[in-house]
CSV table of C-alpha atoms in Angstrom, one decimal:
chain,number,residue,atom,x,y,z
B,1,MET,CA,29.0,-5.7,9.2
B,2,LYS,CA,27.9,-3.1,11.9
B,3,HIS,CA,25.8,-1.3,9.4
B,4,ARG,CA,23.7,-4.4,8.4
B,5,TRP,CA,23.3,-5.6,12.1
B,6,ALA,CA,22.0,-1.8,12.7
B,7,ALA,CA,19.6,-2.2,10.2
B,8,ALA,CA,18.3,-5.9,11.0
B,9,VAL,CA,17.9,-4.4,14.6
B,10,ALA,CA,16.2,-1.1,13.6
B,11,MET,CA,13.5,-3.6,11.0
B,12,LEU,CA,13.2,-5.7,14.4
B,13,ALA,CA,12.4,-2.7,16.4
B,14,LEU,CA,10.1,-1.5,13.6
B,15,GLY,CA,8.3,-4.8,13.3
B,16,ALA,CA,7.3,-4.7,16.6
B,17,ILE,CA,5.7,-1.2,16.7
B,18,MET,CA,4.3,-1.7,13.2
B,19,PRO,CA,1.0,-2.9,14.5
B,20,LYS,CA,0.5,0.6,16.3
B,21,VAL,CA,1.4,2.4,13.3
B,22,ALA,CA,-0.4,0.4,11.0
B,23,GLY,CA,-3.6,0.9,13.2
B,24,ALA,CA,-3.2,4.9,13.5
B,25,GLN,CA,-5.0,7.0,11.0
B,26,LEU,CA,-3.1,8.0,8.1
B,27,PRO,CA,-3.1,11.2,6.6
B,28,GLY,CA,-5.9,12.2,4.2
B,29,SER,CA,-7.9,9.3,5.9
B,30,PRO,CA,-11.2,10.4,7.2
B,31,PRO,CA,-11.8,9.8,11.0
B,32,HIS,CA,-13.7,6.5,10.4
B,33,ALA,CA,-10.8,5.1,8.4
B,34,LYS,CA,-10.3,1.5,9.5
B,35,SER,CA,-7.3,-0.6,9.6
B,36,ASP,CA,-7.2,-4.3,9.9
B,37,GLN,CA,-4.6,-6.6,10.8
B,38,ARG,CA,-5.8,-9.6,10.0
B,39,SER,CA,-4.2,-11.8,7.1
B,40,SER,CA,-7.2,-11.2,4.4
B,41,GLN,CA,-7.4,-7.4,4.6
B,42,SER,CA,-10.6,-7.5,3.5
B,43,THR,CA,-13.8,-5.3,3.9
B,44,GLN,CA,-17.4,-5.6,2.6
B,45,SER,CA,-16.5,-4.2,-0.7
B,46,PHE,CA,-12.5,-4.3,-1.4
B,47,GLN,CA,-9.6,-6.2,-0.2
B,48,LEU,CA,-5.8,-5.4,0.0
B,49,GLY,CA,-3.3,-8.4,-0.7
B,50,GLN,CA,0.4,-8.4,0.1
B,51,ASN,CA,2.8,-7.0,-2.1
B,52,PHE,CA,5.1,-9.3,-3.7
B,53,PRO,CA,7.9,-9.8,-3.7
B,54,ASN,CA,8.3,-8.5,0.1
B,55,PRO,CA,11.1,-7.8,0.8
B,56,PHE,CA,11.7,-6.3,-2.4
B,57,ASN,CA,14.5,-4.4,-4.4
B,58,PRO,CA,14.0,-2.2,-6.1
B,59,THR,CA,10.5,-2.8,-7.3
B,60,THR,CA,7.1,-4.4,-6.2
B,61,THR,CA,3.6,-5.3,-7.4
B,62,ILE,CA,0.1,-4.6,-5.0
B,63,PRO,CA,-2.9,-6.6,-5.5
B,64,PHE,CA,-6.2,-5.3,-4.6
B,65,ALA,CA,-9.8,-6.2,-5.5
B,66,LEU,CA,-12.8,-4.2,-5.5
B,67,GLY,CA,-16.3,-5.3,-5.0
B,68,ASP,CA,-17.3,-9.1,-4.9
B,69,ALA,CA,-14.4,-10.0,-7.6
B,70,PRO,CA,-14.2,-12.2,-9.2
B,71,ALA,CA,-18.1,-12.8,-9.5
B,72,CYS,CA,-18.9,-8.9,-10.0
B,73,THR,CA,-22.3,-9.0,-9.4
B,74,ASP,CA,-22.8,-5.3,-8.5
B,75,GLY,CA,-23.5,-4.4,-12.0
B,76,GLY,CA,-21.8,-1.0,-13.2
B,77,LYS,CA,-20.8,0.3,-9.6
B,78,THR,CA,-17.7,2.3,-9.4
B,79,TYR,CA,-15.4,2.9,-6.7
B,80,VAL,CA,-13.2,5.9,-6.0
B,81,VAL,CA,-9.8,4.6,-5.3
B,82,THR,CA,-6.6,5.9,-3.8
B,83,LEU,CA,-3.2,3.9,-3.2
B,84,ARG,CA,-0.4,5.5,-1.7
B,85,ILE,CA,2.8,4.6,0.3
B,86,TYR,CA,4.0,5.8,3.3
B,87,ASN,CA,7.3,5.7,5.4
B,88,VAL,CA,6.9,5.0,9.3
B,89,LEU,CA,6.4,8.5,10.0
B,90,ARG,CA,3.3,8.6,8.0
B,91,GLN,CA,4.7,11.0,5.3
B,92,VAL,CA,3.7,10.1,1.5
B,93,VAL,CA,6.4,8.5,-0.1
B,94,ALA,CA,4.7,7.4,-3.4
B,95,THR,CA,1.9,6.7,-5.2
B,96,PRO,CA,1.6,3.5,-7.3
B,97,ILE,CA,0.8,3.0,-11.1
B,98,LEU,CA,-2.4,0.8,-11.9
B,99,GLN,CA,-1.1,-2.1,-14.2
B,100,GLY,CA,-4.0,-3.4,-16.8
B,101,GLY,CA,-7.7,-2.2,-16.8
B,102,GLU,CA,-9.3,1.1,-18.6
B,103,ALA,CA,-6.9,3.0,-16.2
B,104,ALA,CA,-3.7,1.6,-16.6
B,105,GLY,CA,-0.6,3.6,-16.5
B,106,GLN,CA,-2.3,6.1,-14.0
B,107,PRO,CA,-1.4,7.0,-10.7
B,108,THR,CA,-3.6,5.3,-8.2
B,109,GLN,CA,-5.1,8.5,-6.5
B,110,GLY,CA,-8.8,9.3,-6.9
B,111,LEU,CA,-9.4,6.9,-9.6
B,112,ARG,CA,-12.8,5.6,-10.6
B,113,LEU,CA,-12.6,1.7,-10.8
B,114,ARG,CA,-15.2,-0.6,-11.3
B,115,CYS,CA,-15.9,-4.3,-9.9
B,116,GLY,CA,-12.5,-6.5,-10.5
B,117,SER,CA,-9.1,-7.4,-9.4
B,118,TYR,CA,-6.4,-4.7,-10.0
B,119,SER,CA,-2.7,-4.6,-9.1
B,120,ALA,CA,-0.8,-1.3,-9.0
B,121,TYR,CA,3.5,-1.0,-9.7
B,122,TRP,CA,5.9,1.0,-7.4
B,123,ASN,CA,9.1,1.1,-8.6
B,124,GLY,CA,10.7,2.1,-5.3
B,125,ASN,CA,11.4,5.8,-6.2
B,126,LEU,CA,10.1,8.5,-4.1
B,127,LEU,CA,7.4,10.6,-5.1
B,128,ASN,CA,8.4,12.9,-8.2
B,129,THR,CA,11.8,11.9,-7.9
B,130,GLY,CA,14.3,9.6,-9.6
B,131,ARG,CA,15.3,8.8,-6.3
B,132,GLU,CA,15.4,5.1,-4.8
B,133,VAL,CA,13.9,5.1,-1.2
B,134,ALA,CA,16.1,3.9,1.6
B,135,SER,CA,16.0,0.5,2.9
B,136,GLY,CA,13.4,0.2,5.6
B,137,VAL,CA,9.7,-0.5,6.6
B,138,TYR,CA,7.0,1.1,4.5
B,139,ILE,CA,3.1,1.1,4.9
B,140,TYR,CA,0.5,1.1,2.2
B,141,ALA,CA,-2.8,2.0,2.4
B,142,LEU,CA,-6.0,1.5,0.1
B,143,GLU,CA,-8.8,3.9,0.4
B,144,VAL,CA,-11.9,3.1,-1.1
B,145,ASP,CA,-15.0,5.5,-0.9
B,146,GLY,CA,-13.4,7.0,2.1
B,147,ARG,CA,-12.8,3.6,3.8
B,148,ALA,CA,-9.2,2.2,4.1
B,149,VAL,CA,-7.1,-0.7,5.1
B,150,VAL,CA,-3.2,-0.8,5.5
B,151,ARG,CA,-0.5,-3.2,5.5
B,152,LYS,CA,3.4,-3.2,5.5
B,153,MET,CA,6.2,-3.8,3.1
B,154,VAL,CA,9.9,-4.1,3.3
B,155,VAL,CA,12.7,-2.4,1.1
B,156,MET,CA,15.8,-4.4,1.7
B,157,LYS,CA,19.1,-3.4,-0.5
């Protein structure tokens, strides 16, 4: 019981500081990368949705859209897309796998994707291992053509 209370207090404390962390520059992000804490998490050319379910155990899906989806009037333009998951120390924890589309099954790192709606899958494991991550708050960042937005998610076991 003590451990559950300690975990709850830690999550509340992290939730209080998360806007500061989420607004910080993530490793690998260019100096001009932006963080947007509004609920829509959108920029002019892409949107990052909230993962679902959230909190989750052990898997989650992260939706995102490129261009002016679903209309996609920008023709054959492609975007360079990277989606990564970080711990609160800003260390890379995982790279989700793209679901659907022409690049399905590939890690979301440096992918060239066309306008449209996509989703990525994360099995809750640490990068290149079979070990599950610990319970807590994690940050996921979508970088498209050098611009980034971030959101937070919670793993609860």
